[in-house]
mmCIF file of C-alpha atoms in Angstrom:
data_model
loop_
_atom_site.group_PDB
_atom_site.id
_atom_site.type_symbol
_atom_site.label_atom_id
_atom_site.label_comp_id
_atom_site.label_asym_id
_atom_site.label_seq_id
_atom_site.Cartn_x
_atom_site.Cartn_y
_atom_site.Cartn_z
ATOM 1 C CA MET A 744 -11.514 5.904 -30.234
ATOM 2 C CA ILE A 745 -7.953 4.431 -29.915
ATOM 3 C CA SER A 746 -4.917 6.548 -30.801
ATOM 4 C CA THR A 747 -1.795 4.930 -32.336
ATOM 5 C CA HIS A 748 0.838 6.459 -30.174
ATOM 6 C CA THR A 749 4.440 5.241 -30.531
ATOM 7 C CA ALA A 750 6.964 4.176 -27.796
ATOM 8 C CA THR A 751 9.583 5.866 -27.743
ATOM 9 C CA VAL A 752 12.843 4.072 -26.989
ATOM 10 C CA THR A 753 16.130 5.665 -25.877
ATOM 11 C CA LEU A 754 19.620 5.273 -24.417
ATOM 12 C CA PRO A 755 20.368 7.852 -22.225
ATOM 13 C CA THR A 756 23.685 6.272 -21.064
ATOM 14 C CA ASP A 757 25.675 3.192 -21.928
ATOM 15 C CA GLU A 758 23.876 0.960 -18.841
ATOM 16 C CA GLN A 759 19.965 2.812 -19.376
ATOM 17 C CA ILE A 760 17.535 2.080 -21.662
ATOM 18 C CA LEU A 761 14.093 4.516 -21.187
ATOM 19 C CA ILE A 762 10.646 3.573 -22.695
ATOM 20 C CA THR A 763 8.027 6.386 -23.136
ATOM 21 C CA ARG A 764 4.733 6.198 -24.208
ATOM 22 C CA GLU A 765 1.694 8.409 -23.557
ATOM 23 C CA PHE A 766 -1.761 6.695 -23.183
ATOM 24 C CA ASP A 767 -5.366 8.399 -23.444
ATOM 25 C CA ALA A 768 -6.354 7.456 -19.653
ATOM 26 C CA PRO A 769 -5.862 8.631 -16.606
ATOM 27 C CA ALA A 770 -2.599 7.492 -13.880
ATOM 28 C CA HIS A 771 -4.990 5.397 -11.499
ATOM 29 C CA LEU A 772 -6.320 3.377 -14.635
ATOM 30 C CA LEU A 773 -2.849 2.608 -16.150
ATOM 31 C CA TRP A 774 -1.689 1.627 -12.215
ATOM 32 C CA ARG A 775 -4.405 -1.367 -12.357
ATOM 33 C CA ALA A 776 -3.407 -2.120 -15.987
ATOM 34 C CA VAL A 777 0.424 -2.998 -14.690
ATOM 35 C CA THR A 778 0.068 -3.809 -11.206
ATOM 36 C CA GLU A 779 -2.957 -6.583 -11.767
ATOM 37 C CA PRO A 780 -2.000 -9.753 -12.438
ATOM 38 C CA ASP A 781 -5.318 -10.658 -14.797
ATOM 39 C CA LEU A 782 -4.495 -7.067 -16.628
ATOM 40 C CA VAL A 783 -1.058 -7.855 -17.283
ATOM 41 C CA LYS A 784 -1.569 -11.035 -18.657
ATOM 42 C CA ARG A 785 -3.718 -9.324 -21.288
ATOM 43 C CA TRP A 786 -1.104 -7.026 -23.134
ATOM 44 C CA TRP A 787 2.450 -7.670 -21.369
ATOM 45 C CA GLY A 788 2.971 -11.001 -24.129
ATOM 46 C CA ALA A 789 2.263 -8.890 -27.026
ATOM 47 C CA GLU A 790 2.091 -10.560 -30.044
ATOM 48 C CA ARG A 791 5.041 -13.117 -29.025
ATOM 49 C CA GLY A 792 3.781 -15.614 -26.465
ATOM 50 C CA GLN A 793 0.840 -16.771 -24.175
ATOM 51 C CA VAL A 794 1.624 -15.159 -20.808
ATOM 52 C CA ASP A 795 0.891 -18.517 -18.635
ATOM 53 C CA LEU A 796 1.779 -16.907 -14.653
ATOM 54 C CA VAL A 797 1.932 -13.502 -13.415
ATOM 55 C CA GLU A 798 2.072 -13.128 -9.857
ATOM 56 C CA ILE A 799 2.863 -9.651 -8.049
ATOM 57 C CA ASP A 800 3.057 -9.243 -4.240
ATOM 58 C CA LEU A 801 2.713 -5.479 -4.493
ATOM 59 C CA ARG A 802 4.966 -4.473 -1.674
ATOM 60 C CA VAL A 803 7.849 -3.276 -0.622
ATOM 61 C CA GLY A 804 10.173 -6.243 -0.631
ATOM 62 C CA GLY A 805 7.411 -8.177 -1.718
ATOM 63 C CA GLN A 806 8.644 -10.430 -5.452
ATOM 64 C CA TRP A 807 6.791 -10.585 -8.676
ATOM 65 C CA ARG A 808 7.593 -12.897 -11.705
ATOM 66 C CA TYR A 809 6.372 -13.605 -15.238
ATOM 67 C CA VAL A 810 6.135 -16.167 -17.141
ATOM 68 C CA MET A 811 5.371 -16.639 -21.196
ATOM 69 C CA THR A 812 5.788 -19.642 -23.469
ATOM 70 C CA ALA A 813 7.115 -18.247 -26.603
ATOM 71 C CA ALA A 814 5.100 -18.296 -29.728
ATOM 72 C CA GLY A 815 5.207 -21.392 -31.791
ATOM 73 C CA SER A 816 7.435 -22.971 -29.699
ATOM 74 C CA ASP A 817 7.184 -24.616 -25.979
ATOM 75 C CA VAL A 818 9.852 -22.368 -24.812
ATOM 76 C CA GLU A 819 9.580 -20.908 -21.319
ATOM 77 C CA VAL A 820 10.492 -17.525 -20.834
ATOM 78 C CA GLY A 821 10.373 -16.165 -17.109
ATOM 79 C CA PHE A 822 11.093 -12.829 -15.524
ATOM 80 C CA HIS A 823 11.298 -11.817 -11.588
ATOM 81 C CA GLY A 824 12.170 -9.359 -9.205
ATOM 82 C CA GLU A 825 11.502 -7.759 -6.262
ATOM 83 C CA PHE A 826 9.920 -4.354 -5.303
ATOM 84 C CA TYR A 827 12.164 -1.598 -4.012
ATOM 85 C CA GLU A 828 9.877 1.327 -4.087
ATOM 86 C CA ILE A 829 5.876 2.006 -4.137
ATOM 87 C CA VAL A 830 4.640 5.140 -4.855
ATOM 88 C CA GLU A 831 0.858 4.610 -5.637
ATOM 89 C CA HIS A 832 -0.458 5.956 -9.014
ATOM 90 C CA GLU A 833 3.059 7.378 -9.596
ATOM 91 C CA ARG A 834 6.640 5.486 -8.965
ATOM 92 C CA ILE A 835 7.306 1.755 -9.007
ATOM 93 C CA VAL A 836 10.865 0.839 -8.926
ATOM 94 C CA GLN A 837 11.808 -2.944 -8.476
ATOM 95 C CA THR A 838 14.424 -5.290 -10.042
ATOM 96 C CA GLU A 839 14.476 -7.413 -13.005
ATOM 97 C CA VAL A 840 15.951 -10.732 -13.688
ATOM 98 C CA PHE A 841 15.566 -12.322 -17.009
ATOM 99 C CA GLU A 842 15.696 -16.234 -15.804
ATOM 100 C CA GLY A 843 17.586 -17.361 -19.112
ATOM 101 C CA PHE A 844 20.552 -15.211 -17.725
ATOM 102 C CA PRO A 845 20.392 -15.200 -14.535
ATOM 103 C CA ASP A 846 24.090 -13.251 -13.325
ATOM 104 C CA ALA A 847 22.481 -9.840 -14.353
ATOM 105 C CA HIS A 848 19.360 -8.180 -12.661
ATOM 106 C CA SER A 849 18.484 -4.825 -13.446
ATOM 107 C CA VAL A 850 16.843 -1.782 -11.486
ATOM 108 C CA ASN A 851 13.410 -0.703 -13.384
ATOM 109 C CA THR A 852 12.006 3.048 -12.621
ATOM 110 C CA MET A 853 8.140 3.209 -13.979
ATOM 111 C CA THR A 854 6.998 6.783 -13.449
ATOM 112 C CA LEU A 855 3.523 7.829 -14.297
ATOM 113 C CA VAL A 856 2.682 11.526 -15.170
ATOM 114 C CA GLU A 857 -0.956 12.745 -15.937
ATOM 115 C CA ALA A 858 -2.088 16.047 -17.283
ATOM 116 C CA ASP A 859 -5.554 16.413 -19.148
ATOM 117 C CA GLY A 860 -6.801 13.072 -18.357
ATOM 118 C CA ARG A 861 -3.885 11.305 -20.217
ATOM 119 C CA THR A 862 -0.610 9.694 -18.808
ATOM 120 C CA THR A 863 2.848 9.467 -19.462
ATOM 121 C CA LEU A 864 4.160 6.218 -18.736
ATOM 122 C CA THR A 865 8.537 5.903 -18.714
ATOM 123 C CA THR A 866 10.371 2.959 -17.946
ATOM 124 C CA LEU A 867 13.884 3.805 -17.088
ATOM 125 C CA VAL A 868 16.057 0.300 -17.008
ATOM 126 C CA GLN A 869 19.078 0.305 -14.877
ATOM 127 C CA HIS A 870 21.550 -2.724 -15.730
ATOM 128 C CA GLN A 871 24.588 -3.158 -14.275
ATOM 129 C CA ALA A 872 26.801 -3.684 -17.574
ATOM 130 C CA LYS A 873 26.596 -2.274 -21.220
ATOM 131 C CA ALA A 874 26.583 -5.699 -22.164
ATOM 132 C CA HIS A 875 23.782 -6.803 -20.629
ATOM 133 C CA ARG A 876 21.818 -3.895 -21.603
ATOM 134 C CA ASP A 877 22.595 -4.747 -25.105
ATOM 135 C CA MET A 878 21.617 -8.040 -24.711
ATOM 136 C CA GLN A 879 18.138 -6.844 -23.576
ATOM 137 C CA ILE A 880 17.961 -5.133 -26.948
ATOM 138 C CA ASP A 881 19.291 -7.846 -28.838
ATOM 139 C CA SER A 882 16.734 -10.038 -27.603
ATOM 140 C CA GLY A 883 14.293 -7.535 -28.873
ATOM 141 C CA MET A 884 16.196 -7.857 -32.445
ATOM 142 C CA GLU A 885 16.020 -11.775 -32.090
ATOM 143 C CA ALA A 886 11.968 -11.583 -31.635
ATOM 144 C CA GLY A 887 11.621 -8.948 -34.249
ATOM 145 C CA MET A 888 13.601 -11.484 -36.790
ATOM 146 C CA GLN A 889 11.378 -14.367 -35.622
ATOM 147 C CA GLU A 890 8.356 -12.159 -36.635
ATOM 148 C CA SER A 891 9.322 -11.584 -39.976
ATOM 149 C CA PHE A 892 10.514 -15.237 -40.227
ATOM 150 C CA ASP A 893 6.616 -16.098 -39.431
ATOM 151 C CA ALA A 894 5.447 -13.285 -41.748
ATOM 152 C CA LEU A 895 7.404 -14.935 -44.488
ATOM 153 C CA GLU A 896 6.380 -18.426 -43.742
ATOM 154 C CA ARG A 897 2.478 -17.199 -43.877
ATOM 155 C CA VAL A 898 3.286 -15.785 -47.394
ATOM 156 C CA ALA A 899 5.278 -18.687 -48.599
ATOM 157 C CA ALA A 900 2.235 -20.953 -47.141
ATOM 158 C CA ALA A 901 -0.141 -19.050 -48.991
ATOM 159 C CA LEU A 902 1.814 -19.353 -52.344
ATOM 160 C CA ARG A 903 1.684 -23.252 -52.011
ATOM 161 C CA MET B 511 23.043 -12.708 -31.134
ATOM 162 C CA ALA B 512 25.370 -10.045 -31.356
ATOM 163 C CA ARG B 513 25.600 -6.540 -33.669
ATOM 164 C CA ALA B 514 27.776 -6.436 -36.518
ATOM 165 C CA ALA B 515 31.223 -5.251 -36.115
ATOM 166 C CA THR B 516 31.229 -2.614 -38.770
ATOM 167 C CA THR B 517 28.634 -0.468 -36.679
ATOM 168 C CA THR B 518 30.551 -0.572 -33.546
ATOM 169 C CA ASP B 519 32.190 3.124 -34.472
ATOM 170 C CA ALA B 520 28.571 4.720 -34.659
ATOM 171 C CA PHE B 521 27.721 3.005 -31.027
ATOM 172 C CA ASN B 522 31.018 4.042 -29.462
ATOM 173 C CA ALA B 523 30.518 7.636 -31.089
ATOM 174 C CA ILE B 524 27.026 8.462 -29.483
ATOM 175 C CA ALA B 525 27.820 6.483 -26.402
ATOM 176 C CA GLU B 526 28.999 10.103 -24.637
ATOM 177 C CA PRO B 527 26.473 12.668 -23.874
ATOM 178 C CA ARG B 528 28.070 15.623 -25.040
ATOM 179 C CA ARG B 529 28.379 13.898 -28.809
ATOM 180 C CA ARG B 530 25.094 13.099 -28.771
ATOM 181 C CA GLU B 531 24.013 16.843 -28.241
ATOM 182 C CA ILE B 532 25.825 17.506 -30.736
ATOM 183 C CA LEU B 533 24.079 15.253 -32.920
ATOM 184 C CA ASP B 534 20.983 17.168 -31.786
ATOM 185 C CA VAL B 535 22.080 20.452 -32.828
ATOM 186 C CA LEU B 536 22.979 19.414 -36.304
ATOM 187 C CA VAL B 537 19.912 17.293 -36.769
ATOM 188 C CA GLY B 538 18.378 21.091 -37.447
ATOM 189 C CA GLY B 539 20.999 21.098 -40.720
ATOM 190 C CA GLU B 540 24.344 21.879 -40.922
ATOM 191 C CA ARG B 541 26.690 24.331 -38.616
ATOM 192 C CA PRO B 542 29.462 25.975 -38.140
ATOM 193 C CA VAL B 543 31.441 24.889 -35.153
ATOM 194 C CA ASN B 544 30.775 28.514 -33.133
ATOM 195 C CA ASP B 545 27.119 27.460 -33.335
ATOM 196 C CA LEU B 546 28.203 23.955 -31.380
ATOM 197 C CA VAL B 547 30.490 25.957 -28.959
ATOM 198 C CA SER B 548 27.380 27.973 -27.980
ATOM 199 C CA ALA B 549 25.047 25.421 -27.959
ATOM 200 C CA LEU B 550 27.136 22.979 -25.771
ATOM 201 C CA GLY B 551 28.655 25.433 -23.344
ATOM 202 C CA LEU B 552 31.852 23.683 -24.156
ATOM 203 C CA THR B 553 34.981 25.238 -24.926
ATOM 204 C CA GLN B 554 36.235 24.993 -28.787
ATOM 205 C CA PRO B 555 39.089 22.297 -28.172
ATOM 206 C CA GLN B 556 36.325 20.323 -26.445
ATOM 207 C CA VAL B 557 34.296 20.509 -29.366
ATOM 208 C CA SER B 558 36.628 19.701 -31.751
ATOM 209 C CA LYS B 559 37.552 16.737 -29.756
ATOM 210 C CA HIS B 560 34.518 14.797 -29.907
ATOM 211 C CA LEU B 561 33.392 16.051 -34.054
ATOM 212 C CA ARG B 562 36.334 14.652 -34.887
ATOM 213 C CA VAL B 563 35.387 11.579 -32.785
ATOM 214 C CA LEU B 564 31.978 12.171 -34.829
ATOM 215 C CA ARG B 565 33.310 12.506 -38.370
ATOM 216 C CA GLU B 566 36.116 9.044 -37.830
ATOM 217 C CA ALA B 567 33.021 6.867 -37.033
ATOM 218 C CA GLY B 568 31.850 8.687 -40.311
ATOM 219 C CA VAL B 569 27.835 10.255 -38.355
ATOM 220 C CA VAL B 570 29.255 13.406 -38.820
ATOM 221 C CA ASP B 571 30.702 14.926 -42.149
ATOM 222 C CA VAL B 572 32.516 18.265 -42.709
ATOM 223 C CA ARG B 573 32.876 20.595 -45.305
ATOM 224 C CA ASP B 574 34.157 24.439 -46.551
ATOM 225 C CA GLN B 575 32.039 26.652 -47.390
ATOM 226 C CA GLY B 576 34.193 29.826 -47.404
ATOM 227 C CA ARG B 577 36.494 30.727 -44.494
ATOM 228 C CA GLN B 578 33.728 28.066 -42.554
ATOM 229 C CA ARG B 579 33.937 24.747 -42.044
ATOM 230 C CA LEU B 580 30.258 23.323 -41.861
ATOM 231 C CA TYR B 581 29.383 20.318 -40.132
ATOM 232 C CA ARG B 582 26.296 17.810 -40.618
ATOM 233 C CA LEU B 583 24.589 14.790 -39.803
ATOM 234 C CA ASN B 584 25.227 11.408 -41.704
ATOM 235 C CA GLY B 585 21.751 9.665 -41.175
ATOM 236 C CA THR B 586 23.122 6.578 -42.875
ATOM 237 C CA ALA B 587 25.845 5.868 -40.460
ATOM 238 C CA LEU B 588 23.285 6.205 -37.576
ATOM 239 C CA ARG B 589 21.231 3.615 -39.586
ATOM 240 C CA PRO B 590 22.149 0.833 -37.815
ATOM 241 C CA VAL B 591 21.762 2.289 -33.981
ATOM 242 C CA HIS B 592 18.119 3.174 -35.028
ATOM 243 C CA ASP B 593 17.059 -0.347 -36.614
ATOM 244 C CA TRP B 594 19.097 -1.766 -33.591
ATOM 245 C CA VAL B 595 16.551 -0.235 -31.237
ATOM 246 C CA ALA B 596 14.003 0.102 -33.502
ATOM 247 C CA ASP B 597 13.238 -4.062 -33.279
ATOM 248 C CA TYR B 598 12.760 -3.560 -29.069
ATOM 249 C CA ALA B 599 10.684 -0.351 -29.580
ATOM 250 C CA ARG B 600 8.336 -2.558 -31.701
ATOM 251 C CA LEU B 601 8.050 -5.014 -29.040
ATOM 252 C CA TRP B 602 6.894 -2.454 -26.519
ATOM 253 C CA ASP B 603 4.861 -0.848 -29.280
ATOM 254 C CA GLU B 604 3.030 -4.073 -29.243
ATOM 255 C CA ARG B 605 2.206 -4.552 -25.400
ATOM 256 C CA TYR B 606 0.919 -0.723 -25.245
ATOM 257 C CA ALA B 607 -0.766 -1.394 -28.072
ATOM 258 C CA ARG B 608 -2.564 -3.932 -26.167
ATOM 259 C CA LEU B 609 -2.573 -1.765 -22.850
ATOM 260 C CA ASP B 610 -4.644 0.960 -24.971
ATOM 261 C CA ASP B 611 -7.276 -1.857 -25.322
ATOM 262 C CA VAL B 612 -7.407 -2.508 -21.620
ATOM 263 C CA LEU B 613 -7.528 0.835 -20.701
ATOM 264 C CA GLU B 614 -10.593 1.384 -22.938
ATOM 265 C CA ASP B 615 -12.398 -1.113 -21.337
ATOM 266 C CA LEU B 616 -11.241 -0.110 -17.750
ATOM 267 C CA LYS B 617 -12.740 3.362 -18.614
ATOM 268 C CA ARG B 618 -15.431 2.052 -19.918
ATOM 269 C CA ASP B 619 -16.120 0.085 -16.684
ATOM 270 C CA GLU B 620 -15.618 3.008 -14.732
ATOM 271 C CA GLN B 621 -18.144 5.116 -16.682
ATOM 272 C CA GLY B 622 -20.779 1.993 -16.002
ATOM 273 C CA ASP B 623 -19.911 2.976 -12.273
ATOM 274 C CA GLY B 624 -20.909 6.558 -12.457
ATOM 275 C CA GLY B 625 -17.339 7.448 -12.507
ATOM 276 C CA ARG B 626 -15.101 7.562 -9.019
#
């Protein structure tokens, strides 16, 4: 049985985004799901595209890169960064650059806290500027709108 | 895509942590200023200054009841803030729903191996 948890997004400061979610699984399995490329490929694209590439060199100073093709287009979207800190089953600190806007990078801290076999995953995204933070949230809005358009299109097609 | 300019005030109003604390208290219902002063541990002038910013942004409303002024949340003004973040949150909801499936598979594999 899969429970329906909700991701909570808050904005603790002007430059930050905090994403929190509880999972019905122990921390060591979440660790695998967020660090093993074949597993990341299965969830990171969400409903928004095909994940073409996941490279993870999981060591301090190692690089990571994800590339996906946005659904219904051939636009490739890439993200990459470097690992600053790795504490197995507990914590990863890494930089993230959205390749469409390479001037900005954020420092993301992922934390896993397990209790009674359930694990809370938090990701704190620290941007250098409010404008960059806002841009990242806006991108979610644009993707959301794209989904709405897609849904509208399906409805319209069904009416033909 | 930029946010509509009309929502800027609300975004600025809640950008300050102490002002967000005030809103957290007001989520529980109307409160006189004294309640906010004791909840935040600030001086009354400091709280009043924050309340003025919140009122100007339309995020907080005030009414007089006898000798007391009661402050309350105006959820409508916060709507744009919520909607803005909600679309971004949905991306993570989608991702994590898929992550749930991945975890279910990993749990099954582990049980098949007699656990760790």
